[in-house]
Coordinates of C-alpha atoms and ligand atoms in Angstrom, one line a residue:
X1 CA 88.5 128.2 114.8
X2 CA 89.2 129.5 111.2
X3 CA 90.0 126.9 108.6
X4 CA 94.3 127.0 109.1
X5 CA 96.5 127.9 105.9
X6 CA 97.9 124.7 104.2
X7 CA 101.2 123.7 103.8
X8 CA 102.6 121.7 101.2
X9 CA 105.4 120.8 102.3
X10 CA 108.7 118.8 100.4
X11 CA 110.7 116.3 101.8
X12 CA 113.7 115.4 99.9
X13 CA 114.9 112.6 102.3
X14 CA 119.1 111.7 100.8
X15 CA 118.9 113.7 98.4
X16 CA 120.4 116.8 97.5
X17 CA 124.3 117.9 95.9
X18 CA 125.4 121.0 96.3
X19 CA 124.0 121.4 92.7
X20 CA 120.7 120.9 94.2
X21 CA 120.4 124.3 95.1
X22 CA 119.6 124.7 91.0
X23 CA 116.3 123.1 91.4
X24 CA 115.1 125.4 94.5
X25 CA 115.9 128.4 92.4
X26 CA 113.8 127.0 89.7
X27 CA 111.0 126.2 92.1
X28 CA 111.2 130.0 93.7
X29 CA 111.4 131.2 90.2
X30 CA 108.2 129.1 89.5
X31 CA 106.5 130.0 92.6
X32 CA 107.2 134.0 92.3
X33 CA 105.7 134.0 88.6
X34 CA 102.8 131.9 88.9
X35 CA 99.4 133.2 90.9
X36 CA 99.7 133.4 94.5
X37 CA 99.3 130.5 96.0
X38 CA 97.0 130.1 98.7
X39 CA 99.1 128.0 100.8
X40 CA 102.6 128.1 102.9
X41 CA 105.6 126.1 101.2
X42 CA 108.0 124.7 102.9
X43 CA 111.5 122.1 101.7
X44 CA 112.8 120.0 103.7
X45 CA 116.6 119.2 102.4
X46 CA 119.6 116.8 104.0
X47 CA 120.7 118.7 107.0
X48 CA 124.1 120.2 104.9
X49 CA 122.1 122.4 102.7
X50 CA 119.6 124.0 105.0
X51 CA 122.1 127.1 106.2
X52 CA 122.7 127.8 102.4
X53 CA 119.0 127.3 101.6
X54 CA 117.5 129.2 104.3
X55 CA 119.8 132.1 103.6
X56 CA 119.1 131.7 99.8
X57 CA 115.1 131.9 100.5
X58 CA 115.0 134.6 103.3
X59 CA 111.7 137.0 103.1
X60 CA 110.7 135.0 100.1
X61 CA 107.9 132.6 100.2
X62 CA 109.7 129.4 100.3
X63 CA 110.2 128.1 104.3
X64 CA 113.2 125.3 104.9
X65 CA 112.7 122.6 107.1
X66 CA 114.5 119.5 108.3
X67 CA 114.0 115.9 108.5
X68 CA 115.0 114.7 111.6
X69 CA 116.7 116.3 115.2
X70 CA 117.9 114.9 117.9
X71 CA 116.0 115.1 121.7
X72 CA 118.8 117.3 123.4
X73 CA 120.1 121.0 122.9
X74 CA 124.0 119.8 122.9
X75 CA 126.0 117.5 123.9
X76 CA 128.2 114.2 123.2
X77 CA 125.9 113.0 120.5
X78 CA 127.9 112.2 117.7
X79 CA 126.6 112.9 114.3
X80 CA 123.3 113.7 115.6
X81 CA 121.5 117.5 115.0
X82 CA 120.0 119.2 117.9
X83 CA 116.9 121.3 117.3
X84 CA 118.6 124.5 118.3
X85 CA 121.3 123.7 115.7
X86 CA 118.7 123.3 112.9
X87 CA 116.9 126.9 114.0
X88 CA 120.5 128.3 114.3
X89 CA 121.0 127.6 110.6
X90 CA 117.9 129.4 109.6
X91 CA 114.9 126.8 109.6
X92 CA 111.5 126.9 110.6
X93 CA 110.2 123.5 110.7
X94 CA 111.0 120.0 111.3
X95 CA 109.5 116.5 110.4
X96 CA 109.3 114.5 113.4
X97 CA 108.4 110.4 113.2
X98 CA 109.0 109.7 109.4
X99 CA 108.0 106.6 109.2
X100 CA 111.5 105.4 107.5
X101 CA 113.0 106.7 110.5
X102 CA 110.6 104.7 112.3
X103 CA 111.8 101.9 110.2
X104 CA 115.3 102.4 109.5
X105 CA 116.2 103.7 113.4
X106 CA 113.4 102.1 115.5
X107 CA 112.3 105.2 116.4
X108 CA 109.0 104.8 118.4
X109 CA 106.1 107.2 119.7
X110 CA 107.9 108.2 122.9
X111 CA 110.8 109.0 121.0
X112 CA 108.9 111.2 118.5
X113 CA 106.5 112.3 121.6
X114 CA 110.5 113.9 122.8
X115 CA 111.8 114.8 119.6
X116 CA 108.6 117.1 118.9
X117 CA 109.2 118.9 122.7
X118 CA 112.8 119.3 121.6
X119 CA 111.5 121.1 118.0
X120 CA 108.8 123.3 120.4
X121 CA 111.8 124.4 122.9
X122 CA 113.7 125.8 120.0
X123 CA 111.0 127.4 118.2
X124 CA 110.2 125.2 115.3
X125 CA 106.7 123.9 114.0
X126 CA 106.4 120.0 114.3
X127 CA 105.6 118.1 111.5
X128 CA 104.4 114.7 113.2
X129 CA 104.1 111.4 110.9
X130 CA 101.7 109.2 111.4
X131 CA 100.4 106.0 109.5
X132 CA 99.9 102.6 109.6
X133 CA 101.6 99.7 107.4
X134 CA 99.9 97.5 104.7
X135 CA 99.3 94.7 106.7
X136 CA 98.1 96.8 109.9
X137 CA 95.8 97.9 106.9
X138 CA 95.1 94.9 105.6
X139 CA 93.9 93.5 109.1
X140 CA 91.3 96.6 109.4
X141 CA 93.3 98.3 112.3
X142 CA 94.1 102.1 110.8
X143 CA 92.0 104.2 113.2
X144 CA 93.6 102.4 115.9
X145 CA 97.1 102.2 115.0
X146 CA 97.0 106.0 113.7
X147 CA 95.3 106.6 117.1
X148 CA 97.9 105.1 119.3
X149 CA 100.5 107.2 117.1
X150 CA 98.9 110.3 117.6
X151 CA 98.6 109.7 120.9
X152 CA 102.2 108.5 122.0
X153 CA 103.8 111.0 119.7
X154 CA 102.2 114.4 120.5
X155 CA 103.1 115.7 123.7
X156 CA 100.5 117.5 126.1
X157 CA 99.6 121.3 125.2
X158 CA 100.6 121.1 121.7
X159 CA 99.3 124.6 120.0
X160 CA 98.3 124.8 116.5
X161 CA 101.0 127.4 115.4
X162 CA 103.5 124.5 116.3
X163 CA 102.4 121.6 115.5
X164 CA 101.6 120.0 112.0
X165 CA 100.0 116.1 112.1
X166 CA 101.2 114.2 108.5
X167 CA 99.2 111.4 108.1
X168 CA 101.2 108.9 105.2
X169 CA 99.9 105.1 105.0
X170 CA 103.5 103.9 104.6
X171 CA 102.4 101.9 101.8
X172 CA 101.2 104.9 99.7
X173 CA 104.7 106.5 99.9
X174 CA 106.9 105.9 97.3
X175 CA 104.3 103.6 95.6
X176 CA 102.5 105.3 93.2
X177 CA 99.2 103.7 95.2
X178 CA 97.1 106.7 97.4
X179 CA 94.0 105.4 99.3
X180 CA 90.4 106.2 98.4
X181 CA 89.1 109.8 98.8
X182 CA 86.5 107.7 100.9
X183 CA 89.4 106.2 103.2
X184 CA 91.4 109.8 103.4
X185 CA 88.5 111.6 104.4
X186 CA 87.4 109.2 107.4
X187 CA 91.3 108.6 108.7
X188 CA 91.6 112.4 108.7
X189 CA 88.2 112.7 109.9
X190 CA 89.7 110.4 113.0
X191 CA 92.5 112.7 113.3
X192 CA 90.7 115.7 113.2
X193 CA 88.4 113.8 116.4
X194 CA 91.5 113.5 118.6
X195 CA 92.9 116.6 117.8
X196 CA 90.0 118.0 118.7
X197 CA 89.3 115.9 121.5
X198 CA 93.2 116.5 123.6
X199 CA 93.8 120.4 122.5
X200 CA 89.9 121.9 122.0
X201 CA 90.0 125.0 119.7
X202 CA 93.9 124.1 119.2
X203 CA 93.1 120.8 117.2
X204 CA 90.9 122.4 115.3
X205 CA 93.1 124.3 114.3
X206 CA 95.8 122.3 113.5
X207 CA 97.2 121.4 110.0
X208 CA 96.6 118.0 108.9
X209 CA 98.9 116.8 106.0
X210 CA 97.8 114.2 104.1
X211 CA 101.7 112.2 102.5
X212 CA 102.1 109.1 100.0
X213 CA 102.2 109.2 96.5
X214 CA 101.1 112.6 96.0
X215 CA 101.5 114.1 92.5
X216 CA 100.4 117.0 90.1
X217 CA 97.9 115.1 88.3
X218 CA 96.1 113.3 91.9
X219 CA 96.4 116.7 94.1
X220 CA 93.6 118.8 93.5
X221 CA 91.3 115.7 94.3
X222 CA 93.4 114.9 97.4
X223 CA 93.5 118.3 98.5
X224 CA 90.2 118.9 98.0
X225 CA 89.2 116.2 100.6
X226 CA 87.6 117.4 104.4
X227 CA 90.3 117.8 106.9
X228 CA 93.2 118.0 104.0
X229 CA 95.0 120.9 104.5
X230 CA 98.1 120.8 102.5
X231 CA 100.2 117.5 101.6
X232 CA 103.9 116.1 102.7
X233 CA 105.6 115.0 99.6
X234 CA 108.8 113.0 98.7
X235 CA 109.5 112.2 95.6
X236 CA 107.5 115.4 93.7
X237 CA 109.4 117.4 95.3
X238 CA 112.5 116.7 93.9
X239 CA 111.9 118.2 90.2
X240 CA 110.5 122.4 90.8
X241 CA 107.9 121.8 88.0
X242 CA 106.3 118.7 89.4
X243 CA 106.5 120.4 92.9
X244 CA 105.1 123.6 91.9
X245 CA 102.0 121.5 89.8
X246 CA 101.2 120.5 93.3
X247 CA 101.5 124.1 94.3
X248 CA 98.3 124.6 91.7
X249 CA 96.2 122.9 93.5
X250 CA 96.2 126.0 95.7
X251 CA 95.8 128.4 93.3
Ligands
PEP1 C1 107.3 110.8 102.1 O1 108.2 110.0 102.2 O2 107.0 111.6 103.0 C2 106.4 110.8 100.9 C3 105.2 111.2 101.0 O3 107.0 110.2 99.8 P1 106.3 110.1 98.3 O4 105.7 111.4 98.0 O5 107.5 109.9 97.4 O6 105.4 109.0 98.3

């Protein structure tokens, strides 16, 4: 299978006024005079701005994405967002398995195993999180722990045109700290093996994001690794310039 397109992809968690929308303008604005990128784009704002977004960035090159939906199409689930709901207000993607969801709702890999069948059966692409803490780190158990995510999370017959794998050691995000190009390269080499191994050609196929402390100045070298095929990022994402210098590592 071809090498897939990467994605760099924002995620801009509880942030986001209505002001906001000043920043993805500057970001399209950036995007539309600089080189053409050899990469998709995709921002993932709070729930309340992705109708006005998506309608904002329509046949441009900017996707919108959420950040979280709920397992059902409808129902009595208060406060909750259905994946129908989110491709009813115009997106295209949605992050599955953040780890601070993990952590802040106890979400766990049959949960985010659902929540990715609940993005397929409306029609958006899956972006599944995976990644291990420091001390599963520290006690040498990565591969495994990233294993037993990727294999409790990702429902059978997942297809490559729907289905994105983030890999983010949740110690890298927010930290300023990014692993080793030696340790990227063999935990995405892992991924790539399991991918491969469940879906054939499909995992080949599939993007694998690499999320944690991604910046202008480290992602050439990150992106440039084997098996890196576009990045997740939090906090760069929130300024357009500091985003779209990640963006140049693709053109
Ligand atoms: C994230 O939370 O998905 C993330 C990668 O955050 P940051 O880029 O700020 O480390």
């Amino acid at each position: 299978m071809n090498k897939p397109k990467p994605l760099v992809a924002g995620n801009w968690k509880m942030n986001g006024l209505m002001d906001s929308a000043a920043e993805l303008f500057r970001l399209d604005a950036l995007v539309k005079e600089g080189q053409d990128a050899g990469c998709e784009i995709l921002i993932c704002p709070p729930f309340t701005q992705i109708v006005r977004f998506a309608g904002k960035m329509q046949g441009g090159k900017i996707m919108i994405g959420a950040q979280d939906c709920h397992v059902s199409e409808k129902g009595a689930h208060t406060g909750d967002i259905s994946a129908e709901i989110i491709k009813d207000a115009g997106a295209s993607h949605v992050i599955v398995g953040h780890s601070e969801r993990r952590a802040d709702h106890n979400e766990d890999n049959r949960l985010i195993r659902e929540k990715t069948k609940a993005a397929w059966r409306a029609g958006l692409v899956a972006i599944v999180c995976v990644g291990e803490t420091a001390s599963e780190r520290e006690a040498g158990e990565t591969a495994a722990v990233v294993e037993a995510q990727l294999a409790g999370s990702i429902p059978q017959g997942a297809a490559a045109s729907e289905t994105i794998i983030a890999y983010e050691p949740v110690w890298a995000i927010g930290s300023g700290v990014t692993p080793t190009a030696d340790d990227v390269e063999m935990i995405h080499g892992v991924i790539r093996a399991h991918l491969g191994g469940r879906f054939g050609d499909e995992g080949g196929g599939m993007r694998i994001l690499y999320g944690g402390s991604v910046k202008s100045t480290n992602a050439a070298a990150l992106m440039g690794i084997d098996n890196v095929d576009g990045a997740l990022v939090g906090g760069a994402s929130l300024k357009a310039e500091d985003f779209n210098g990640i963006i140049d590592a693709y053109r």
